[in-house]
Amino acid sequence: MRQISTITWIKYFIIPFSFIIVLTSCKSNEEKKSNEKEKYIIPDSLLKKINIETVQNCQLVNAITLTGSVDFDQDHQINIFPLVSGNVQDVKVQLGDYVNAGQSLATIKSSEMAGYSNSLVMAQTNVTATKKQLDAAKDLFSSGLSSQLDVTNAQASYDQALSQLEMAKRILKINGNNVQGDYVVKAPISGFIVQKNINNNMAIRTDNGNNIFTISDLKTVWVQANVYESNINKIHLGDSVYITTLSYPDRIFKGKIDKLINVLDPANKVMKVRIVLPNYDYALKPLMFTSVDVIDKHNQESICVSKKALIFDHSQYYVLKYTGKGNADITPVTVTSVFGDKVYLSQGVTVGDKIIASEAILIYEALNN
C-alpha cells in the first residue's frame, strides 16, 4: 500500500512538475531569441549609392533674408514700335515664341509705304532726267552754243536729284526696304516674345504710343529684392547672395548685389536692390517669387554638415554616424543655425566623423525597425 502511494506520488506530482520545468525552459529560450534584435547592416547595393561625408569646420555665416521677384534684364530687352500706320496682314509669331534676329514677325499693309516706294521711283526718274540735261548742257557748251552757267545749273540739278534719290532709299530702308507697299516687322535681336499687342486685321497708328512686340533674350535676368528700412544699413553693394525659388526649392542661385536703388518705393516703403543672374537654361522666369539671403560672413568657425544629412524625429535632430562595414549609429545633435545647404551644429559630432548625407531617412527607419 505504501509502494502504491509512492508510485502514485511520482506519477501525479514529479513527472508533471518536470514537464512544466522543461516547457518553461524552452519558452524562456524562445523569448530570449525573439527579443534579440539583429543590428541593421546597410546592404552593399545601397552602400554604393549613398553619400558619406566628413564632418568639418565651416566659416560661420549669418544671412539677412529678403523677399523679391525675377524681372526682365532691361539691358537685353527691346520694345518694337510700328514705324508706319496701316492694317496688320500677317502675324507670324505668338507669345513665348523664340525668334532670331532679322526674323519676320508681322506684315503691315501701309499707304505710307506705298508713298515711300513712289518717292523712290520719282527720285530715280529725276536722276535720269537731270543726267540727260547735264550731258546735253556739256555738249552745247563744247559746241559754243551755251555758257558755263548753263552747265553749272545742270550739274546742280543733277546733284540735287542724286541727293533726293539717296534720301528716298534711306527712308525706304528704315521702313523695311519693301517696294511693294508692305511694312515687314523684323526682330532686332534674338530672344523670346514676352509681350505681344498685335493681331491679324488690326489697324495700328504710329501716334498710338503702344509697342507691338517686346523681345527679351532671358539669358540673363534681374532679381529685384526688397530691403526694409531696418536692414538698409546692413546691405552693401557687392554683397554675395543666395537665391531660392518656389519652383526649385533645392537649387541655390548665387550672385552679388550690383545695384542699390537709393530711393524708397513710395508704395511699400522699401529700398530695391538688383542682382543680375545668368539664366542659360531659362529656369528663372520673370515674375517668379524669390527668397534672397544676403550673406554676412564672420571670422568664427563652427562644425557643419550637409542639410541632407539632418533628420528630425520626435522633437529631436539626428544624424547617422557611419562606423564602417555597413554599420551606422543614430546620433542626436544640437542645431545652432541653418544656411543654404549647410547645418551648423554645437553638439553630437566632432570634426572627422563620417556621416551619411543621402538616403538618411530610409536608413534611419531601417535602424529603428
Tab-separated table of C-alpha atoms in Angstrom:
chain	number	residue	atom	x	y	z
A	1	MET	CA	0.000	0.000	0.000
A	2	ARG	CA	2.923	2.300	0.835
A	3	GLN	CA	4.598	1.408	-2.509
A	4	ILE	CA	1.471	2.256	-4.446
A	5	SER	CA	1.383	5.603	-2.723
A	6	THR	CA	4.975	6.361	-3.778
A	7	ILE	CA	4.328	5.389	-7.388
A	8	THR	CA	1.216	7.461	-7.399
A	9	TRP	CA	3.108	10.426	-5.979
A	10	ILE	CA	5.770	10.113	-8.682
A	11	LYS	CA	3.153	9.740	-11.388
A	12	TYR	CA	0.954	12.631	-10.396
A	13	PHE	CA	3.480	15.096	-8.963
A	14	ILE	CA	7.094	14.511	-10.041
A	15	ILE	CA	6.549	13.818	-13.755
A	16	PRO	CA	4.154	16.738	-14.422
A	17	PHE	CA	6.403	19.109	-12.489
A	18	SER	CA	9.449	18.072	-14.532
A	19	PHE	CA	7.476	18.561	-17.735
A	20	ILE	CA	6.479	22.062	-16.650
A	21	ILE	CA	10.145	22.928	-15.942
A	22	VAL	CA	11.170	21.721	-19.400
A	23	LEU	CA	8.385	23.722	-21.088
A	24	THR	CA	9.264	26.822	-19.098
A	25	SER	CA	12.933	26.488	-20.052
A	26	CYS	CA	12.088	26.121	-23.762
A	27	LYS	CA	9.738	29.080	-23.654
A	28	SER	CA	12.384	31.207	-21.932
A	29	ASN	CA	14.951	30.360	-24.606
A	30	GLU	CA	12.478	31.195	-27.384
A	31	GLU	CA	11.616	34.540	-25.790
A	32	LYS	CA	15.306	35.336	-25.373
A	33	LYS	CA	15.951	34.620	-29.036
A	34	SER	CA	12.940	36.648	-30.162
A	35	ASN	CA	13.987	39.611	-28.036
A	36	GLU	CA	17.461	39.661	-29.508
A	37	LYS	CA	17.352	42.139	-32.422
A	38	GLU	CA	19.795	41.797	-35.220
A	39	LYS	CA	21.503	45.141	-35.869
A	40	TYR	CA	20.693	46.579	-39.308
A	41	ILE	CA	23.607	46.394	-41.723
A	42	ILE	CA	23.453	48.663	-44.759
A	43	PRO	CA	23.359	46.424	-47.862
A	44	ASP	CA	26.229	46.708	-50.317
A	45	SER	CA	23.817	47.715	-53.084
A	46	LEU	CA	22.636	50.700	-51.024
A	47	LEU	CA	26.098	51.451	-49.681
A	48	LYS	CA	27.304	52.085	-53.234
A	49	LYS	CA	24.603	54.728	-53.773
A	50	ILE	CA	24.743	56.736	-50.557
A	51	ASN	CA	26.949	59.755	-49.973
A	52	ILE	CA	29.194	59.622	-46.896
A	53	GLU	CA	30.741	62.941	-45.927
A	54	THR	CA	33.277	64.002	-43.323
A	55	VAL	CA	32.275	66.441	-40.594
A	56	GLN	CA	34.356	69.617	-40.835
A	57	ASN	CA	34.611	73.159	-39.569
A	58	CYS	CA	32.991	75.826	-41.755
A	59	GLN	CA	33.059	79.588	-41.641
A	60	LEU	CA	30.038	80.724	-39.683
A	61	VAL	CA	27.561	82.523	-41.910
A	62	ASN	CA	24.566	84.601	-40.961
A	63	ALA	CA	22.075	85.858	-43.504
A	64	ILE	CA	19.537	88.615	-43.906
A	65	THR	CA	16.563	87.184	-45.764
A	66	LEU	CA	14.799	89.433	-48.270
A	67	THR	CA	11.814	88.839	-50.496
A	68	GLY	CA	11.996	89.556	-54.196
A	69	SER	CA	10.995	88.535	-57.685
A	70	VAL	CA	12.539	87.747	-61.051
A	71	ASP	CA	12.402	90.524	-63.646
A	72	PHE	CA	13.498	91.010	-67.244
A	73	ASP	CA	17.031	92.213	-67.860
A	74	GLN	CA	16.192	95.670	-69.199
A	75	ASP	CA	19.622	95.879	-70.871
A	76	HIS	CA	18.739	92.898	-73.073
A	77	GLN	CA	15.126	93.722	-73.862
A	78	ILE	CA	13.729	95.513	-76.909
A	79	ASN	CA	10.327	97.146	-77.360
A	80	ILE	CA	9.222	97.220	-81.010
A	81	PHE	CA	7.008	100.084	-82.217
A	82	PRO	CA	5.345	100.426	-85.643
A	83	LEU	CA	7.097	102.927	-87.897
A	84	VAL	CA	4.095	103.218	-90.224
A	85	SER	CA	0.335	103.208	-89.840
A	86	GLY	CA	-1.745	100.581	-91.605
A	87	ASN	CA	-3.567	97.261	-91.378
A	88	VAL	CA	-1.933	94.129	-89.968
A	89	GLN	CA	-1.968	91.376	-92.593
A	90	ASP	CA	0.144	88.512	-91.249
A	91	VAL	CA	1.326	87.910	-87.659
A	92	LYS	CA	3.845	85.069	-87.759
A	93	VAL	CA	4.700	84.605	-84.043
A	94	GLN	CA	2.919	84.065	-80.752
A	95	LEU	CA	3.630	84.993	-77.148
A	96	GLY	CA	6.502	82.902	-75.778
A	97	ASP	CA	7.998	82.020	-79.172
A	98	TYR	CA	11.768	82.182	-79.634
A	99	VAL	CA	12.836	84.310	-82.614
A	100	ASN	CA	16.157	85.017	-84.287
A	101	ALA	CA	17.497	88.438	-85.167
A	102	GLY	CA	16.138	89.513	-88.562
A	103	GLN	CA	13.196	87.102	-88.477
A	104	SER	CA	9.878	88.420	-89.817
A	105	LEU	CA	7.302	88.918	-87.076
A	106	ALA	CA	4.384	90.526	-88.930
A	107	THR	CA	3.399	92.358	-92.119
A	108	ILE	CA	1.564	95.693	-92.211
A	109	LYS	CA	-0.162	96.921	-95.364
A	110	SER	CA	0.503	100.661	-95.358
A	111	SER	CA	-0.272	103.577	-97.645
A	112	GLU	CA	2.781	105.298	-96.189
A	113	MET	CA	4.976	102.500	-97.547
A	114	ALA	CA	3.360	102.962	-100.956
A	115	GLY	CA	4.239	106.659	-100.717
A	116	TYR	CA	7.863	105.834	-99.850
A	117	SER	CA	8.030	103.479	-102.834
A	118	ASN	CA	6.578	106.154	-105.098
A	119	SER	CA	9.105	108.692	-103.823
A	120	LEU	CA	11.908	106.288	-104.716
A	121	VAL	CA	10.604	105.805	-108.255
A	122	MET	CA	10.198	109.563	-108.754
A	123	ALA	CA	13.701	110.195	-107.429
A	124	GLN	CA	15.160	107.603	-109.815
A	125	THR	CA	13.288	109.202	-112.745
A	126	ASN	CA	14.515	112.644	-111.748
A	127	VAL	CA	18.107	111.425	-111.639
A	128	THR	CA	17.789	110.021	-115.149
A	129	ALA	CA	16.255	113.250	-116.493
A	130	THR	CA	18.764	115.597	-114.860
A	131	LYS	CA	21.638	113.414	-116.044
A	132	LYS	CA	20.448	113.790	-119.653
A	133	GLN	CA	20.102	117.557	-119.180
A	134	LEU	CA	23.627	117.738	-117.788
A	135	ASP	CA	25.050	115.752	-120.703
A	136	ALA	CA	23.203	117.983	-123.193
A	137	ALA	CA	24.454	121.154	-121.485
A	138	LYS	CA	28.020	119.880	-121.673
A	139	ASP	CA	27.656	119.083	-125.395
A	140	LEU	CA	26.221	122.530	-126.141
A	141	PHE	CA	28.973	124.166	-124.130
A	142	SER	CA	31.579	122.229	-126.109
A	143	SER	CA	29.971	123.487	-129.332
A	144	GLY	CA	29.904	127.051	-128.040
A	145	LEU	CA	26.121	127.133	-128.038
A	146	SER	CA	25.690	127.524	-124.270
A	147	SER	CA	27.514	129.156	-121.430
A	148	GLN	CA	29.352	127.703	-118.446
A	149	LEU	CA	26.471	128.889	-116.275
A	150	ASP	CA	24.116	126.505	-118.067
A	151	VAL	CA	26.455	123.591	-117.320
A	152	THR	CA	26.746	124.654	-113.684
A	153	ASN	CA	22.980	124.838	-113.274
A	154	ALA	CA	22.520	121.424	-114.906
A	155	GLN	CA	25.181	119.944	-112.638
A	156	ALA	CA	23.454	121.393	-109.552
A	157	SER	CA	20.114	119.918	-110.645
A	158	TYR	CA	21.731	116.527	-111.157
A	159	ASP	CA	23.466	116.600	-107.749
A	160	GLN	CA	20.188	117.558	-106.087
A	161	ALA	CA	18.426	114.658	-107.820
A	162	LEU	CA	21.117	112.237	-106.575
A	163	SER	CA	20.655	113.560	-103.031
A	164	GLN	CA	16.893	113.087	-103.207
A	165	LEU	CA	17.370	109.534	-104.508
A	166	GLU	CA	19.698	108.706	-101.621
A	167	MET	CA	17.194	110.142	-99.144
A	168	ALA	CA	14.358	108.091	-100.670
A	169	LYS	CA	16.465	104.924	-100.405
A	170	ARG	CA	17.305	105.606	-96.760
A	171	ILE	CA	13.684	106.287	-95.831
A	172	LEU	CA	12.595	103.088	-97.525
A	173	LYS	CA	15.381	101.123	-95.828
A	174	ILE	CA	14.394	102.444	-92.402
A	175	ASN	CA	10.840	101.323	-93.069
A	176	GLY	CA	11.668	97.816	-94.209
A	177	ASN	CA	13.079	98.385	-97.698
A	178	ASN	CA	9.956	96.909	-99.300
A	179	VAL	CA	8.922	98.460	-102.597
A	180	GLN	CA	5.610	96.556	-102.700
A	181	GLY	CA	3.925	98.829	-100.150
A	182	ASP	CA	4.228	96.327	-97.257
A	183	TYR	CA	5.987	97.076	-93.995
A	184	VAL	CA	7.621	93.920	-92.567
A	185	VAL	CA	8.244	93.972	-88.812
A	186	LYS	CA	11.523	92.153	-88.083
A	187	ALA	CA	13.170	91.054	-84.842
A	188	PRO	CA	16.120	93.330	-83.996
A	189	ILE	CA	17.594	90.764	-81.566
A	190	SER	CA	17.277	87.059	-80.839
A	191	GLY	CA	15.094	86.150	-77.881
A	192	PHE	CA	11.613	85.338	-76.642
A	193	ILE	CA	8.423	87.211	-77.462
A	194	VAL	CA	7.485	88.314	-73.939
A	195	GLN	CA	4.809	90.817	-74.951
A	196	LYS	CA	2.504	90.890	-77.997
A	197	ASN	CA	-0.036	93.642	-78.680
A	198	ILE	CA	-0.854	92.936	-82.312
A	199	ASN	CA	-3.304	90.664	-84.157
A	200	ASN	CA	-4.306	89.997	-87.745
A	201	ASN	CA	-6.612	92.593	-89.394
A	202	MET	CA	-5.820	95.081	-86.661
A	203	ALA	CA	-5.446	98.764	-87.590
A	204	ILE	CA	-2.440	100.436	-85.998
A	205	ARG	CA	-1.225	104.016	-85.860
A	206	THR	CA	2.236	105.366	-85.223
A	207	ASP	CA	0.888	108.046	-82.879
A	208	ASN	CA	-0.759	105.478	-80.598
A	209	GLY	CA	2.369	105.140	-78.456
A	210	ASN	CA	1.984	101.416	-77.718
A	211	ASN	CA	4.618	98.855	-78.623
A	212	ILE	CA	3.503	95.905	-80.732
A	213	PHE	CA	6.149	93.397	-79.538
A	214	THR	CA	8.679	93.066	-76.729
A	215	ILE	CA	11.642	90.714	-77.113
A	216	SER	CA	13.933	89.585	-74.284
A	217	ASP	CA	16.739	87.038	-74.636
A	218	LEU	CA	16.282	85.799	-70.990
A	219	LYS	CA	19.871	84.523	-70.916
A	220	THR	CA	20.310	86.913	-68.040
A	221	VAL	CA	17.606	88.073	-65.643
A	222	TRP	CA	17.320	90.552	-62.808
A	223	VAL	CA	16.217	89.684	-59.310
A	224	GLN	CA	14.730	92.704	-57.563
A	225	ALA	CA	14.799	92.301	-53.766
A	226	ASN	CA	13.056	94.441	-51.138
A	227	VAL	CA	15.058	95.906	-48.248
A	228	TYR	CA	13.124	97.301	-45.296
A	229	GLU	CA	14.414	100.402	-43.532
A	230	SER	CA	15.702	98.431	-40.533
A	231	ASN	CA	18.051	96.449	-42.794
A	232	ILE	CA	19.274	99.180	-45.156
A	233	ASN	CA	22.476	99.773	-43.144
A	234	LYS	CA	23.318	96.047	-43.366
A	235	ILE	CA	23.099	95.796	-47.160
A	236	HIS	CA	26.080	96.789	-49.309
A	237	LEU	CA	26.981	96.908	-52.974
A	238	GLY	CA	28.789	93.694	-53.911
A	239	ASP	CA	27.342	91.563	-51.088
A	240	SER	CA	27.044	87.891	-52.028
A	241	VAL	CA	23.533	86.456	-52.108
A	242	TYR	CA	21.926	83.019	-52.246
A	243	ILE	CA	18.595	82.939	-54.065
A	244	THR	CA	15.938	80.220	-53.933
A	245	THR	CA	12.559	79.910	-55.650
A	246	LEU	CA	9.349	78.006	-55.028
A	247	SER	CA	9.819	76.141	-58.304
A	248	TYR	CA	13.333	74.934	-57.414
A	249	PRO	CA	13.481	74.715	-53.593
A	250	ASP	CA	16.657	72.575	-53.603
A	251	ARG	CA	18.545	74.732	-56.100
A	252	ILE	CA	20.557	77.745	-54.975
A	253	PHE	CA	21.288	80.572	-57.427
A	254	LYS	CA	24.380	82.518	-56.376
A	255	GLY	CA	25.035	86.139	-57.265
A	256	LYS	CA	26.024	89.570	-55.983
A	257	ILE	CA	24.183	92.819	-55.419
A	258	ASP	CA	25.211	95.004	-58.353
A	259	LYS	CA	22.934	97.996	-57.815
A	260	LEU	CA	21.277	99.772	-54.902
A	261	ILE	CA	18.229	101.848	-55.796
A	262	ASN	CA	18.846	104.586	-53.243
A	263	VAL	CA	15.250	105.746	-53.001
A	264	LEU	CA	12.346	104.121	-51.208
A	265	ASP	CA	9.478	102.683	-53.181
A	266	PRO	CA	6.564	105.017	-52.345
A	267	ALA	CA	4.060	102.156	-52.432
A	268	ASN	CA	5.618	99.781	-49.886
A	269	LYS	CA	8.401	101.907	-48.340
A	270	VAL	CA	11.264	99.554	-49.239
A	271	MET	CA	14.584	100.051	-50.994
A	272	LYS	CA	15.127	97.904	-54.056
A	273	VAL	CA	18.387	96.084	-54.750
A	274	ARG	CA	19.244	94.350	-58.010
A	275	ILE	CA	21.056	91.093	-58.662
A	276	VAL	CA	21.958	90.056	-62.225
A	277	LEU	CA	21.905	86.279	-62.732
A	278	PRO	CA	22.886	84.111	-65.705
A	279	ASN	CA	19.914	82.082	-66.947
A	280	TYR	CA	21.207	79.910	-69.773
A	281	ASP	CA	18.797	77.055	-69.010
A	282	TYR	CA	15.859	79.503	-68.735
A	283	ALA	CA	14.978	78.104	-65.289
A	284	LEU	CA	14.249	81.569	-63.903
A	285	LYS	CA	11.167	83.177	-65.361
A	286	PRO	CA	10.002	86.779	-64.897
A	287	LEU	CA	7.564	87.363	-62.008
A	288	MET	CA	8.758	84.272	-60.094
A	289	PHE	CA	8.793	84.833	-56.327
A	290	THR	CA	12.263	84.558	-54.756
A	291	SER	CA	13.835	84.383	-51.324
A	292	VAL	CA	17.140	86.273	-51.212
A	293	ASP	CA	19.679	85.552	-48.458
A	294	VAL	CA	22.295	88.304	-48.180
A	295	ILE	CA	25.404	86.677	-46.719
A	296	ASP	CA	27.089	88.151	-43.654
A	297	LYS	CA	30.271	86.157	-43.016
A	298	HIS	CA	32.069	86.069	-39.661
A	299	ASN	CA	35.625	85.130	-38.707
A	300	GLN	CA	34.279	82.377	-36.432
A	301	GLU	CA	34.025	78.709	-37.368
A	302	SER	CA	31.526	76.031	-36.388
A	303	ILE	CA	31.000	72.340	-37.073
A	304	CYS	CA	28.795	71.924	-40.128
A	305	VAL	CA	27.190	69.092	-42.066
A	306	SER	CA	25.087	68.823	-45.188
A	307	LYS	CA	21.426	69.710	-44.783
A	308	LYS	CA	20.534	66.377	-46.400
A	309	ALA	CA	22.190	64.528	-43.504
A	310	LEU	CA	19.828	66.011	-40.911
A	311	ILE	CA	16.842	64.021	-39.607
A	312	PHE	CA	14.086	65.435	-37.391
A	313	ASP	CA	12.011	62.984	-35.372
A	314	HIS	CA	10.117	63.258	-32.074
A	315	SER	CA	11.239	66.865	-31.468
A	316	GLN	CA	14.918	65.940	-31.841
A	317	TYR	CA	17.500	66.315	-34.621
A	318	TYR	CA	19.658	63.321	-35.557
A	319	VAL	CA	22.427	62.343	-37.942
A	320	LEU	CA	23.616	58.864	-38.883
A	321	LYS	CA	27.243	58.380	-37.894
A	322	TYR	CA	28.889	55.827	-40.175
A	323	THR	CA	31.275	53.494	-38.325
A	324	GLY	CA	32.317	51.267	-41.215
A	325	LYS	CA	31.409	47.868	-42.688
A	326	GLY	CA	27.818	48.910	-43.276
A	327	ASN	CA	27.240	49.974	-39.669
A	328	ALA	CA	25.630	53.282	-38.704
A	329	ASP	CA	24.613	54.753	-35.356
A	330	ILE	CA	21.720	57.123	-34.742
A	331	THR	CA	23.300	60.180	-33.117
A	332	PRO	CA	21.330	63.090	-31.604
A	333	VAL	CA	22.731	66.545	-32.445
A	334	THR	CA	22.085	70.153	-31.464
A	335	VAL	CA	21.445	72.564	-34.340
A	336	THR	CA	22.529	76.192	-33.922
A	337	SER	CA	21.664	77.564	-37.369
A	338	VAL	CA	20.871	76.610	-40.948
A	339	PHE	CA	22.136	78.449	-44.019
A	340	GLY	CA	21.761	77.326	-47.591
A	341	ASP	CA	22.660	73.646	-47.835
A	342	LYS	CA	24.671	73.647	-44.582
A	343	VAL	CA	23.604	72.984	-40.990
A	344	TYR	CA	25.717	74.298	-38.106
A	345	LEU	CA	25.936	72.055	-35.009
A	346	SER	CA	27.150	72.574	-31.446
A	347	GLN	CA	26.875	69.013	-30.068
A	348	GLY	CA	26.694	65.408	-31.216
A	349	VAL	CA	29.530	65.038	-33.706
A	350	THR	CA	33.164	66.089	-33.952
A	351	VAL	CA	35.429	67.057	-36.820
A	352	GLY	CA	36.462	63.970	-38.770
A	353	ASP	CA	33.352	61.904	-38.064
A	354	LYS	CA	31.779	60.173	-41.051
A	355	ILE	CA	28.062	60.748	-41.533
A	356	ILE	CA	25.529	59.577	-44.102
A	357	ALA	CA	24.412	62.503	-46.266
A	358	SER	CA	21.938	60.787	-48.598
A	359	GLU	CA	19.115	58.279	-48.115
A	360	ALA	CA	19.407	59.165	-44.419
A	361	ILE	CA	15.691	58.884	-43.608
A	362	LEU	CA	15.464	55.458	-45.284
A	363	ILE	CA	18.378	54.093	-43.251
A	364	TYR	CA	17.098	55.772	-40.085
A	365	GLU	CA	13.757	53.966	-40.412
A	366	ALA	CA	15.530	50.654	-41.018
A	367	LEU	CA	17.680	51.125	-37.908
A	368	ASN	CA	14.609	51.900	-35.809
A	369	ASN	CA	12.735	48.854	-37.093
